[in-house]
mmCIF file of C-alpha atoms in Angstrom:
data_model
loop_
_atom_site.group_PDB
_atom_site.id
_atom_site.type_symbol
_atom_site.label_atom_id
_atom_site.label_comp_id
_atom_site.label_asym_id
_atom_site.label_seq_id
_atom_site.Cartn_x
_atom_site.Cartn_y
_atom_site.Cartn_z
ATOM 1 C CA UNK A 1 -4.947 -2.593 0.653
ATOM 2 C CA UNK A 2 -4.296 -5.793 2.597
ATOM 3 C CA UNK A 3 -0.608 -6.678 2.124
ATOM 4 C CA UNK A 4 -1.595 -10.314 1.643
ATOM 5 C CA UNK A 5 -3.694 -9.601 -1.461
ATOM 6 C CA UNK A 6 -1.993 -10.460 -4.720
ATOM 7 C CA UNK A 7 -2.983 -8.161 -7.593
ATOM 8 C CA UNK A 8 -3.907 -9.935 -10.837
ATOM 9 C CA UNK A 9 -4.827 -8.665 -14.314
ATOM 10 C CA UNK A 10 -8.487 -7.702 -14.347
ATOM 11 C CA UNK A 11 -9.265 -9.943 -17.328
ATOM 12 C CA UNK A 12 -8.032 -12.971 -15.393
ATOM 13 C CA UNK A 13 -9.426 -12.051 -12.038
ATOM 14 C CA UNK A 14 -12.887 -10.815 -12.862
ATOM 15 C CA UNK A 15 -14.615 -9.822 -9.646
ATOM 16 C CA UNK A 16 -12.501 -12.126 -7.514
ATOM 17 C CA UNK A 17 -9.151 -11.641 -5.773
ATOM 18 C CA UNK A 18 -6.406 -14.061 -4.911
ATOM 19 C CA UNK A 19 -5.132 -13.936 -1.347
ATOM 20 C CA UNK A 20 -1.904 -15.775 -0.568
ATOM 21 C CA UNK A 21 -1.143 -16.447 3.081
ATOM 22 C CA UNK A 22 1.359 -18.536 4.963
ATOM 23 C CA UNK A 23 0.107 -20.232 8.096
ATOM 24 C CA UNK A 24 2.283 -21.874 10.721
ATOM 25 C CA UNK A 25 0.717 -23.997 13.425
ATOM 26 C CA UNK A 26 2.327 -23.786 16.862
ATOM 27 C CA UNK A 27 2.397 -26.974 18.927
ATOM 28 C CA UNK A 28 0.567 -26.367 22.163
ATOM 29 C CA UNK A 29 0.727 -28.206 25.484
ATOM 30 C CA UNK A 30 -2.640 -28.452 27.182
ATOM 31 C CA UNK A 31 -2.733 -29.137 30.916
ATOM 32 C CA UNK A 32 -5.682 -31.523 31.400
ATOM 33 C CA UNK A 33 -5.766 -30.817 35.127
ATOM 34 C CA UNK A 34 -6.268 -27.099 34.708
ATOM 35 C CA UNK A 35 -9.812 -25.725 35.130
ATOM 36 C CA UNK A 36 -11.748 -25.788 31.847
ATOM 37 C CA UNK A 37 -8.710 -27.223 30.082
ATOM 38 C CA UNK A 38 -10.552 -28.135 26.922
ATOM 39 C CA UNK A 39 -13.036 -25.284 26.832
ATOM 40 C CA UNK A 40 -12.576 -22.888 23.980
ATOM 41 C CA UNK A 41 -9.121 -24.132 22.992
ATOM 42 C CA UNK A 42 -7.876 -22.297 19.919
ATOM 43 C CA UNK A 43 -4.757 -23.124 17.890
ATOM 44 C CA UNK A 44 -2.155 -20.390 17.695
ATOM 45 C CA UNK A 45 -1.911 -19.259 14.086
ATOM 46 C CA UNK A 46 0.622 -16.854 12.661
ATOM 47 C CA UNK A 47 -0.333 -15.183 9.387
ATOM 48 C CA UNK A 48 2.573 -13.923 7.321
ATOM 49 C CA UNK A 49 2.077 -11.920 4.119
ATOM 50 C CA UNK A 50 3.894 -13.541 1.189
ATOM 51 C CA UNK A 51 3.765 -13.332 -2.581
ATOM 52 C CA UNK A 52 2.809 -16.247 -4.773
ATOM 53 C CA UNK A 53 6.387 -16.474 -6.048
ATOM 54 C CA UNK A 54 7.525 -17.407 -2.527
ATOM 55 C CA UNK A 55 5.288 -20.489 -2.433
ATOM 56 C CA UNK A 56 7.832 -22.916 -3.861
ATOM 57 C CA UNK A 57 8.585 -26.607 -3.451
ATOM 58 C CA UNK A 58 12.154 -27.815 -3.327
ATOM 59 C CA UNK A 59 13.225 -30.686 -5.622
ATOM 60 C CA UNK A 60 13.367 -33.016 -2.606
ATOM 61 C CA UNK A 61 9.834 -32.159 -1.542
ATOM 62 C CA UNK A 62 8.203 -32.363 -4.991
ATOM 63 C CA UNK A 63 5.377 -30.556 -3.222
ATOM 64 C CA UNK A 64 1.709 -31.220 -2.752
ATOM 65 C CA UNK A 65 -1.381 -29.115 -3.424
ATOM 66 C CA UNK A 66 -4.748 -29.779 -1.821
ATOM 67 C CA UNK A 67 -7.309 -28.143 -4.102
ATOM 68 C CA UNK A 68 -10.846 -27.684 -2.779
ATOM 69 C CA UNK A 69 -13.533 -26.807 -5.304
ATOM 70 C CA UNK A 70 -16.096 -26.092 -2.591
ATOM 71 C CA UNK A 71 -17.346 -27.425 0.739
ATOM 72 C CA UNK A 72 -20.564 -29.029 -0.548
ATOM 73 C CA UNK A 73 -21.075 -32.773 -0.122
ATOM 74 C CA UNK A 74 -23.836 -35.231 -1.003
ATOM 75 C CA UNK A 75 -23.410 -37.042 2.336
ATOM 76 C CA UNK A 76 -24.109 -35.742 5.811
ATOM 77 C CA UNK A 77 -21.671 -37.680 7.961
ATOM 78 C CA UNK A 78 -22.413 -37.214 11.635
ATOM 79 C CA UNK A 79 -18.869 -36.224 12.618
ATOM 80 C CA UNK A 80 -18.242 -33.842 9.700
ATOM 81 C CA UNK A 81 -18.341 -30.047 9.975
ATOM 82 C CA UNK A 82 -18.179 -29.446 6.218
ATOM 83 C CA UNK A 83 -21.945 -29.448 5.458
ATOM 84 C CA UNK A 84 -22.378 -26.479 7.815
ATOM 85 C CA UNK A 85 -20.027 -24.347 5.703
ATOM 86 C CA UNK A 86 -21.162 -22.195 2.751
ATOM 87 C CA UNK A 87 -20.547 -23.698 -0.678
ATOM 88 C CA UNK A 88 -18.203 -21.154 -2.254
ATOM 89 C CA UNK A 89 -16.896 -22.528 -5.568
ATOM 90 C CA UNK A 90 -13.480 -21.357 -6.669
ATOM 91 C CA UNK A 91 -12.953 -19.279 -9.780
ATOM 92 C CA UNK A 92 -11.884 -21.984 -12.252
ATOM 93 C CA UNK A 93 -10.061 -19.619 -14.623
ATOM 94 C CA UNK A 94 -8.081 -18.020 -11.820
ATOM 95 C CA UNK A 95 -7.460 -21.416 -10.241
ATOM 96 C CA UNK A 96 -5.954 -22.919 -13.384
ATOM 97 C CA UNK A 97 -3.649 -19.923 -13.860
ATOM 98 C CA UNK A 98 -2.540 -20.086 -10.224
ATOM 99 C CA UNK A 99 -2.037 -23.855 -10.269
ATOM 100 C CA UNK A 100 0.001 -23.621 -13.460
ATOM 101 C CA UNK A 101 2.284 -21.098 -11.772
ATOM 102 C CA UNK A 102 2.646 -23.329 -8.703
ATOM 103 C CA UNK A 103 3.548 -26.199 -11.022
ATOM 104 C CA UNK A 104 6.335 -24.091 -12.524
ATOM 105 C CA UNK A 105 7.570 -23.433 -8.984
ATOM 106 C CA UNK A 106 8.068 -27.123 -8.210
ATOM 107 C CA UNK A 107 4.689 -28.489 -7.116
ATOM 108 C CA UNK A 108 4.115 -31.745 -8.941
ATOM 109 C CA UNK A 109 1.332 -33.493 -6.979
ATOM 110 C CA UNK A 110 -2.237 -32.265 -6.606
ATOM 111 C CA UNK A 111 -5.252 -33.700 -4.777
ATOM 112 C CA UNK A 112 -8.716 -32.573 -5.873
ATOM 113 C CA UNK A 113 -11.033 -32.435 -2.913
ATOM 114 C CA UNK A 114 -14.053 -30.730 -1.416
ATOM 115 C CA UNK A 115 -16.531 -31.262 0.152
ATOM 116 C CA UNK A 116 -17.099 -33.741 -2.645
ATOM 117 C CA UNK A 117 -15.244 -32.925 -5.897
ATOM 118 C CA UNK A 118 -17.251 -35.343 -8.058
ATOM 119 C CA UNK A 119 -20.272 -33.044 -7.665
ATOM 120 C CA UNK A 120 -18.505 -31.101 -10.421
ATOM 121 C CA UNK A 121 -19.478 -33.198 -13.423
ATOM 122 C CA UNK A 122 -16.863 -31.378 -15.539
ATOM 123 C CA UNK A 123 -14.178 -32.841 -13.278
ATOM 124 C CA UNK A 124 -12.579 -34.963 -16.062
ATOM 125 C CA UNK A 125 -12.127 -31.821 -18.157
ATOM 126 C CA UNK A 126 -10.447 -30.039 -15.231
ATOM 127 C CA UNK A 127 -8.113 -33.028 -14.766
ATOM 128 C CA UNK A 128 -7.239 -32.860 -18.448
ATOM 129 C CA UNK A 129 -6.266 -29.192 -18.077
ATOM 130 C CA UNK A 130 -4.093 -29.974 -15.059
ATOM 131 C CA UNK A 131 -2.284 -32.645 -17.049
ATOM 132 C CA UNK A 132 -1.702 -30.100 -19.781
ATOM 133 C CA UNK A 133 -0.201 -27.771 -17.140
ATOM 134 C CA UNK A 134 2.355 -30.465 -16.312
ATOM 135 C CA UNK A 135 1.116 -32.122 -13.102
ATOM 136 C CA UNK A 136 2.307 -35.741 -13.107
ATOM 137 C CA UNK A 137 0.293 -37.044 -10.143
ATOM 138 C CA UNK A 138 -3.372 -36.103 -9.848
ATOM 139 C CA UNK A 139 -5.426 -37.601 -7.050
ATOM 140 C CA UNK A 140 -9.159 -37.333 -6.371
ATOM 141 C CA UNK A 141 -10.339 -37.592 -2.743
ATOM 142 C CA UNK A 142 -13.949 -38.732 -2.893
ATOM 143 C CA UNK A 143 -16.700 -40.527 -1.006
ATOM 144 C CA UNK A 144 -17.099 -42.611 -4.166
ATOM 145 C CA UNK A 145 -20.830 -42.059 -4.640
ATOM 146 C CA UNK A 146 -20.417 -40.771 -8.217
ATOM 147 C CA UNK A 147 -18.144 -43.690 -9.066
ATOM 148 C CA UNK A 148 -21.173 -45.951 -9.250
ATOM 149 C CA UNK A 149 -21.221 -44.767 -12.887
ATOM 150 C CA UNK A 150 -18.583 -46.781 -14.825
ATOM 151 C CA UNK A 151 -18.461 -44.120 -17.551
ATOM 152 C CA UNK A 152 -17.472 -41.446 -15.037
ATOM 153 C CA UNK A 153 -14.725 -43.685 -13.654
ATOM 154 C CA UNK A 154 -13.491 -44.303 -17.208
ATOM 155 C CA UNK A 155 -13.451 -40.565 -17.955
ATOM 156 C CA UNK A 156 -11.368 -39.786 -14.862
ATOM 157 C CA UNK A 157 -8.863 -42.510 -15.708
ATOM 158 C CA UNK A 158 -8.621 -41.534 -19.375
ATOM 159 C CA UNK A 159 -7.970 -37.864 -18.574
ATOM 160 C CA UNK A 160 -5.106 -38.623 -16.213
ATOM 161 C CA UNK A 161 -6.188 -39.358 -12.626
ATOM 162 C CA UNK A 162 -3.465 -41.477 -11.010
ATOM 163 C CA UNK A 163 -5.100 -42.049 -7.616
ATOM 164 C CA UNK A 164 -8.634 -42.409 -6.300
ATOM 165 C CA UNK A 165 -8.578 -41.841 -2.566
ATOM 166 C CA UNK A 166 -11.917 -43.086 -1.298
ATOM 167 C CA UNK A 167 -13.374 -42.474 2.126
ATOM 168 C CA UNK A 168 -15.125 -45.434 3.735
ATOM 169 C CA UNK A 169 -17.681 -44.064 6.183
ATOM 170 C CA UNK A 170 -18.440 -46.921 8.531
ATOM 171 C CA UNK A 171 -16.893 -50.354 8.939
ATOM 172 C CA UNK A 172 -19.978 -52.268 7.803
ATOM 173 C CA UNK A 173 -23.421 -51.560 6.348
ATOM 174 C CA UNK A 174 -25.117 -50.744 9.659
ATOM 175 C CA UNK A 175 -22.338 -48.444 10.824
ATOM 176 C CA UNK A 176 -22.245 -46.766 7.408
ATOM 177 C CA UNK A 177 -25.943 -45.945 7.552
ATOM 178 C CA UNK A 178 -25.542 -44.616 11.085
ATOM 179 C CA UNK A 179 -22.570 -42.481 10.060
ATOM 180 C CA UNK A 180 -23.803 -41.034 6.762
ATOM 181 C CA UNK A 181 -27.554 -41.004 7.371
ATOM 182 C CA UNK A 182 -27.912 -42.462 3.873
ATOM 183 C CA UNK A 183 -29.672 -45.778 3.354
ATOM 184 C CA UNK A 184 -27.852 -48.018 0.910
ATOM 185 C CA UNK A 185 -24.527 -46.188 1.265
ATOM 186 C CA UNK A 186 -22.536 -49.391 1.820
ATOM 187 C CA UNK A 187 -24.006 -51.075 -1.258
ATOM 188 C CA UNK A 188 -23.254 -47.963 -3.328
ATOM 189 C CA UNK A 189 -19.691 -47.951 -1.993
ATOM 190 C CA UNK A 190 -19.122 -51.572 -2.993
ATOM 191 C CA UNK A 191 -20.529 -50.861 -6.467
ATOM 192 C CA UNK A 192 -18.105 -47.940 -6.823
ATOM 193 C CA UNK A 193 -15.157 -50.054 -5.652
ATOM 194 C CA UNK A 194 -16.087 -52.814 -8.102
ATOM 195 C CA UNK A 195 -16.268 -50.259 -10.935
ATOM 196 C CA UNK A 196 -12.828 -48.894 -10.101
ATOM 197 C CA UNK A 197 -11.390 -52.391 -9.924
ATOM 198 C CA UNK A 198 -12.927 -53.387 -13.268
ATOM 199 C CA UNK A 199 -12.372 -50.122 -15.141
ATOM 200 C CA UNK A 200 -9.083 -48.785 -13.805
ATOM 201 C CA UNK A 201 -7.310 -51.909 -12.589
ATOM 202 C CA UNK A 202 -3.592 -51.371 -12.123
ATOM 203 C CA UNK A 203 -3.660 -48.005 -13.929
ATOM 204 C CA UNK A 204 -4.935 -46.203 -10.839
ATOM 205 C CA UNK A 205 -3.776 -46.333 -7.230
ATOM 206 C CA UNK A 206 -6.884 -47.068 -5.178
ATOM 207 C CA UNK A 207 -6.459 -45.882 -1.606
ATOM 208 C CA UNK A 208 -9.038 -46.251 1.160
ATOM 209 C CA UNK A 209 -9.380 -44.008 4.178
ATOM 210 C CA UNK A 210 -11.506 -44.620 7.255
ATOM 211 C CA UNK A 211 -12.153 -42.330 10.211
ATOM 212 C CA UNK A 212 -12.359 -44.409 13.385
ATOM 213 C CA UNK A 213 -15.427 -43.697 15.538
ATOM 214 C CA UNK A 214 -17.188 -45.626 18.275
ATOM 215 C CA UNK A 215 -19.171 -47.293 15.466
ATOM 216 C CA UNK A 216 -15.891 -48.763 14.157
ATOM 217 C CA UNK A 217 -14.784 -50.384 17.403
ATOM 218 C CA UNK A 218 -14.557 -54.158 17.032
ATOM 219 C CA UNK A 219 -14.985 -53.963 13.232
ATOM 220 C CA UNK A 220 -11.661 -52.684 11.887
ATOM 221 C CA UNK A 221 -10.749 -56.072 10.430
ATOM 222 C CA UNK A 222 -13.712 -55.634 8.065
ATOM 223 C CA UNK A 223 -11.894 -52.717 6.461
ATOM 224 C CA UNK A 224 -8.833 -54.856 5.764
ATOM 225 C CA UNK A 225 -11.102 -57.425 4.117
ATOM 226 C CA UNK A 226 -12.715 -54.691 2.014
ATOM 227 C CA UNK A 227 -9.318 -53.433 0.842
ATOM 228 C CA UNK A 228 -8.257 -56.955 -0.118
ATOM 229 C CA UNK A 229 -11.509 -57.767 -1.909
ATOM 230 C CA UNK A 230 -11.364 -54.756 -4.232
ATOM 231 C CA UNK A 231 -7.652 -54.572 -4.916
ATOM 232 C CA UNK A 232 -6.849 -51.433 -2.931
ATOM 233 C CA UNK A 233 -3.187 -50.448 -2.768
ATOM 234 C CA UNK A 234 -3.408 -48.722 0.605
ATOM 235 C CA UNK A 235 -5.571 -48.316 3.693
ATOM 236 C CA UNK A 236 -5.293 -45.404 6.099
ATOM 237 C CA UNK A 237 -7.024 -45.324 9.461
ATOM 238 C CA UNK A 238 -7.445 -41.934 11.152
ATOM 239 C CA UNK A 239 -8.730 -41.150 14.613
ATOM 240 C CA UNK A 240 -11.850 -39.003 14.569
ATOM 241 C CA UNK A 241 -11.288 -35.281 15.145
ATOM 242 C CA UNK A 242 -13.828 -32.509 15.582
ATOM 243 C CA UNK A 243 -13.078 -28.911 14.663
ATOM 244 C CA UNK A 244 -16.391 -27.426 15.847
ATOM 245 C CA UNK A 245 -16.427 -26.759 19.625
ATOM 246 C CA UNK A 246 -19.171 -28.594 21.548
ATOM 247 C CA UNK A 247 -20.283 -30.458 18.430
ATOM 248 C CA UNK A 248 -22.674 -33.295 19.409
ATOM 249 C CA UNK A 249 -20.647 -35.802 17.387
ATOM 250 C CA UNK A 250 -17.948 -35.950 20.074
ATOM 251 C CA UNK A 251 -19.978 -38.819 21.576
ATOM 252 C CA UNK A 252 -18.678 -40.835 18.590
ATOM 253 C CA UNK A 253 -15.033 -40.237 19.494
ATOM 254 C CA UNK A 254 -13.598 -43.528 20.829
ATOM 255 C CA UNK A 255 -10.926 -43.848 23.471
ATOM 256 C CA UNK A 256 -7.579 -44.944 22.098
ATOM 257 C CA UNK A 257 -7.585 -48.027 24.306
ATOM 258 C CA UNK A 258 -10.964 -49.112 22.880
ATOM 259 C CA UNK A 259 -9.597 -49.960 19.429
ATOM 260 C CA UNK A 260 -5.785 -49.971 19.461
ATOM 261 C CA UNK A 261 -5.772 -53.712 20.240
ATOM 262 C CA UNK A 262 -7.381 -54.386 16.843
ATOM 263 C CA UNK A 263 -4.655 -52.674 14.818
ATOM 264 C CA UNK A 264 -2.076 -55.529 14.730
ATOM 265 C CA UNK A 265 -4.666 -57.841 13.174
ATOM 266 C CA UNK A 266 -5.433 -55.241 10.499
ATOM 267 C CA UNK A 267 -1.716 -54.801 9.808
ATOM 268 C CA UNK A 268 -1.129 -58.549 9.478
ATOM 269 C CA UNK A 269 -4.006 -59.028 7.038
ATOM 270 C CA UNK A 270 -2.872 -56.144 4.844
ATOM 271 C CA UNK A 271 0.743 -57.258 4.848
ATOM 272 C CA UNK A 272 -0.302 -60.685 3.607
ATOM 273 C CA UNK A 273 -1.990 -59.001 0.661
ATOM 274 C CA UNK A 274 0.820 -56.504 -0.012
ATOM 275 C CA UNK A 275 -1.366 -53.510 0.857
ATOM 276 C CA UNK A 276 0.235 -50.427 2.422
ATOM 277 C CA UNK A 277 -1.049 -49.492 5.873
ATOM 278 C CA UNK A 278 -0.856 -46.124 7.615
ATOM 279 C CA UNK A 279 -2.251 -44.596 10.786
ATOM 280 C CA UNK A 280 -2.942 -40.934 11.465
ATOM 281 C CA UNK A 281 -3.839 -39.071 14.638
ATOM 282 C CA UNK A 282 -3.107 -42.084 16.867
ATOM 283 C CA UNK A 283 -0.086 -41.350 19.101
ATOM 284 C CA UNK A 284 2.745 -43.907 19.175
ATOM 285 C CA UNK A 285 2.142 -44.775 22.835
ATOM 286 C CA UNK A 286 -0.752 -46.852 21.428
ATOM 287 C CA UNK A 287 1.234 -48.150 18.458
ATOM 288 C CA UNK A 288 4.021 -50.190 20.025
ATOM 289 C CA UNK A 289 5.098 -52.540 17.271
ATOM 290 C CA UNK A 290 3.274 -50.458 14.647
ATOM 291 C CA UNK A 291 5.470 -47.367 14.703
ATOM 292 C CA UNK A 292 6.500 -47.733 11.060
ATOM 293 C CA UNK A 293 2.857 -47.200 10.085
ATOM 294 C CA UNK A 294 2.500 -43.965 12.074
ATOM 295 C CA UNK A 295 2.029 -41.433 9.294
ATOM 296 C CA UNK A 296 2.672 -38.441 11.548
ATOM 297 C CA UNK A 297 5.979 -39.982 12.654
ATOM 298 C CA UNK A 298 7.125 -40.365 9.051
ATOM 299 C CA UNK A 299 6.070 -36.802 8.274
ATOM 300 C CA UNK A 300 7.923 -35.458 11.302
ATOM 301 C CA UNK A 301 11.226 -36.656 9.831
ATOM 302 C CA UNK A 302 10.749 -35.173 6.373
ATOM 303 C CA UNK A 303 10.390 -31.609 5.221
ATOM 304 C CA UNK A 304 7.283 -30.859 3.250
ATOM 305 C CA UNK A 305 5.333 -27.998 1.795
ATOM 306 C CA UNK A 306 1.580 -28.278 1.498
ATOM 307 C CA UNK A 307 -0.678 -25.809 -0.264
ATOM 308 C CA UNK A 308 -4.433 -25.674 0.312
ATOM 309 C CA UNK A 309 -6.319 -23.792 -2.398
ATOM 310 C CA UNK A 310 -9.947 -22.909 -1.680
ATOM 311 C CA UNK A 311 -12.429 -20.057 -1.743
ATOM 312 C CA UNK A 312 -13.810 -18.052 1.152
ATOM 313 C CA UNK A 313 -16.451 -16.328 -0.959
ATOM 314 C CA UNK A 314 -14.913 -13.008 -1.949
ATOM 315 C CA UNK A 315 -11.404 -14.309 -2.555
ATOM 316 C CA UNK A 316 -9.646 -17.434 -3.685
ATOM 317 C CA UNK A 317 -7.142 -18.361 -0.978
ATOM 318 C CA UNK A 318 -3.800 -20.130 -1.282
ATOM 319 C CA UNK A 319 -2.706 -21.302 2.173
ATOM 320 C CA UNK A 320 0.808 -22.639 2.666
ATOM 321 C CA UNK A 321 1.820 -24.976 5.478
ATOM 322 C CA UNK A 322 5.531 -25.698 5.590
ATOM 323 C CA UNK A 323 7.432 -27.441 8.343
ATOM 324 C CA UNK A 324 8.438 -30.693 9.946
ATOM 325 C CA UNK A 325 4.979 -31.939 10.863
ATOM 326 C CA UNK A 326 1.286 -31.498 10.249
ATOM 327 C CA UNK A 327 0.322 -30.717 13.832
ATOM 328 C CA UNK A 328 -2.664 -28.468 13.244
ATOM 329 C CA UNK A 329 -4.621 -28.146 16.476
ATOM 330 C CA UNK A 330 -2.689 -31.002 18.121
ATOM 331 C CA UNK A 331 -1.882 -30.889 21.823
ATOM 332 C CA UNK A 332 0.159 -32.726 24.445
ATOM 333 C CA UNK A 333 -0.179 -33.508 28.110
ATOM 334 C CA UNK A 334 2.691 -32.485 30.426
ATOM 335 C CA UNK A 335 3.243 -36.208 31.064
ATOM 336 C CA UNK A 336 4.201 -36.548 27.375
ATOM 337 C CA UNK A 337 7.458 -34.700 28.079
ATOM 338 C CA UNK A 338 8.997 -37.905 29.502
ATOM 339 C CA UNK A 339 8.046 -40.067 26.498
ATOM 340 C CA UNK A 340 10.862 -41.351 24.290
ATOM 341 C CA UNK A 341 8.737 -40.580 21.246
ATOM 342 C CA UNK A 342 7.989 -36.986 22.212
ATOM 343 C CA UNK A 343 10.214 -35.372 19.584
ATOM 344 C CA UNK A 344 8.483 -37.239 16.740
ATOM 345 C CA UNK A 345 4.925 -37.418 18.085
ATOM 346 C CA UNK A 346 2.309 -34.960 16.868
ATOM 347 C CA UNK A 347 0.144 -35.401 19.963
ATOM 348 C CA UNK A 348 -3.622 -35.798 19.853
ATOM 349 C CA UNK A 349 -6.258 -33.471 18.521
ATOM 350 C CA UNK A 350 -7.517 -31.004 21.111
ATOM 351 C CA UNK A 351 -11.056 -32.386 20.738
ATOM 352 C CA UNK A 352 -9.836 -35.778 21.977
ATOM 353 C CA UNK A 353 -8.252 -34.185 25.034
ATOM 354 C CA UNK A 354 -11.389 -32.162 25.697
ATOM 355 C CA UNK A 355 -13.546 -35.290 25.440
ATOM 356 C CA UNK A 356 -11.444 -37.958 27.163
ATOM 357 C CA UNK A 357 -8.614 -36.152 28.919
ATOM 358 C CA UNK A 358 -5.033 -37.425 29.062
ATOM 359 C CA UNK A 359 -5.440 -40.690 30.980
ATOM 360 C CA UNK A 360 -4.839 -42.759 27.823
ATOM 361 C CA UNK A 361 -1.564 -40.995 27.041
ATOM 362 C CA UNK A 362 1.046 -43.226 28.667
ATOM 363 C CA UNK A 363 4.680 -42.166 28.136
ATOM 364 C CA UNK A 364 6.792 -44.796 26.402
ATOM 365 C CA UNK A 365 9.989 -45.645 28.274
ATOM 366 C CA UNK A 366 12.905 -47.992 27.777
ATOM 367 C CA UNK A 367 11.124 -50.799 29.660
ATOM 368 C CA UNK A 368 8.176 -50.909 27.241
ATOM 369 C CA UNK A 369 10.464 -50.900 24.207
ATOM 370 C CA UNK A 370 12.667 -53.643 25.682
ATOM 371 C CA UNK A 371 9.570 -55.754 26.433
ATOM 372 C CA UNK A 372 8.355 -55.345 22.863
ATOM 373 C CA UNK A 373 11.739 -56.354 21.478
ATOM 374 C CA UNK A 374 11.663 -59.462 23.671
ATOM 375 C CA UNK A 375 8.213 -60.385 22.415
ATOM 376 C CA UNK A 376 9.344 -59.903 18.813
ATOM 377 C CA UNK A 377 12.411 -62.146 19.267
#
């Protein structure tokens, strides 16, 4: 028997098994000048057999669980690889027992995700059971399409959801249609945001997330306006990544220099409104003056444990990532070694390097920091 397979009572497990694995992601330096530098790059993964009892969160970490019901989604975003994956739902009975044990071992926060978790119409009932297990912070990561129904929003709030983390696909109506392939997506999104604002109000943390593509360039200020209009508490901007080699969507991956000049304006607008701002996947050499918003930088200075719970068909899988940074599939150029931010930077995703190379990665030195301090004073 595989040493990573955890044996469970037959009545609980049914025909399914629980596999618990620990995965560490090794930072990798990719030489952009080497032949075929980006071709076939694979992250280096180390699988270590562990028991469920070893998956613990320290009191300082509080811990976070990312729970994926399945990979299905009701959108077909052009840069997403999820719709190509089989829709394996998890075993709900086994999941609840496992999550309750993880709660007893220190994990207090859980995010319900997919694919699209609201495709499970019994989602409020599942939230209620998680609350009964003792989770104090339950978040739902959603595209918001189901939140057009005020009754569904009310049910999620009443059963204990503390955060709705909504993805905004596109920076305006035209870009949204081009990204999702769904006519009327932007109007549906605004209806959902209005429902959350009217139904949940201050009881729920509304966070918005946007993946920056070439369709976003020149329009990022629109996202700040959207967050302000609907009372969002936070906005996160993430640089597009692509996990499928040679995926046609890489044509949508913008250069860092194409949009980084817009970010200060977004920051200023959000600060005026008291809305938190964070940036992910954008290296600090393009964030001079915005370093405090670099989510990867903040993560690099704090220990964390993250559990991803999902199904691969035959087994339900608990995957643990523990360490100083979330650098999955991130790479560096050799020139990054001279950057003052190197020890806290998580690099760029390998798909960016494969698409655009390393020309945009400019090491930050004392001169640039001194110049910025002069400008600030």
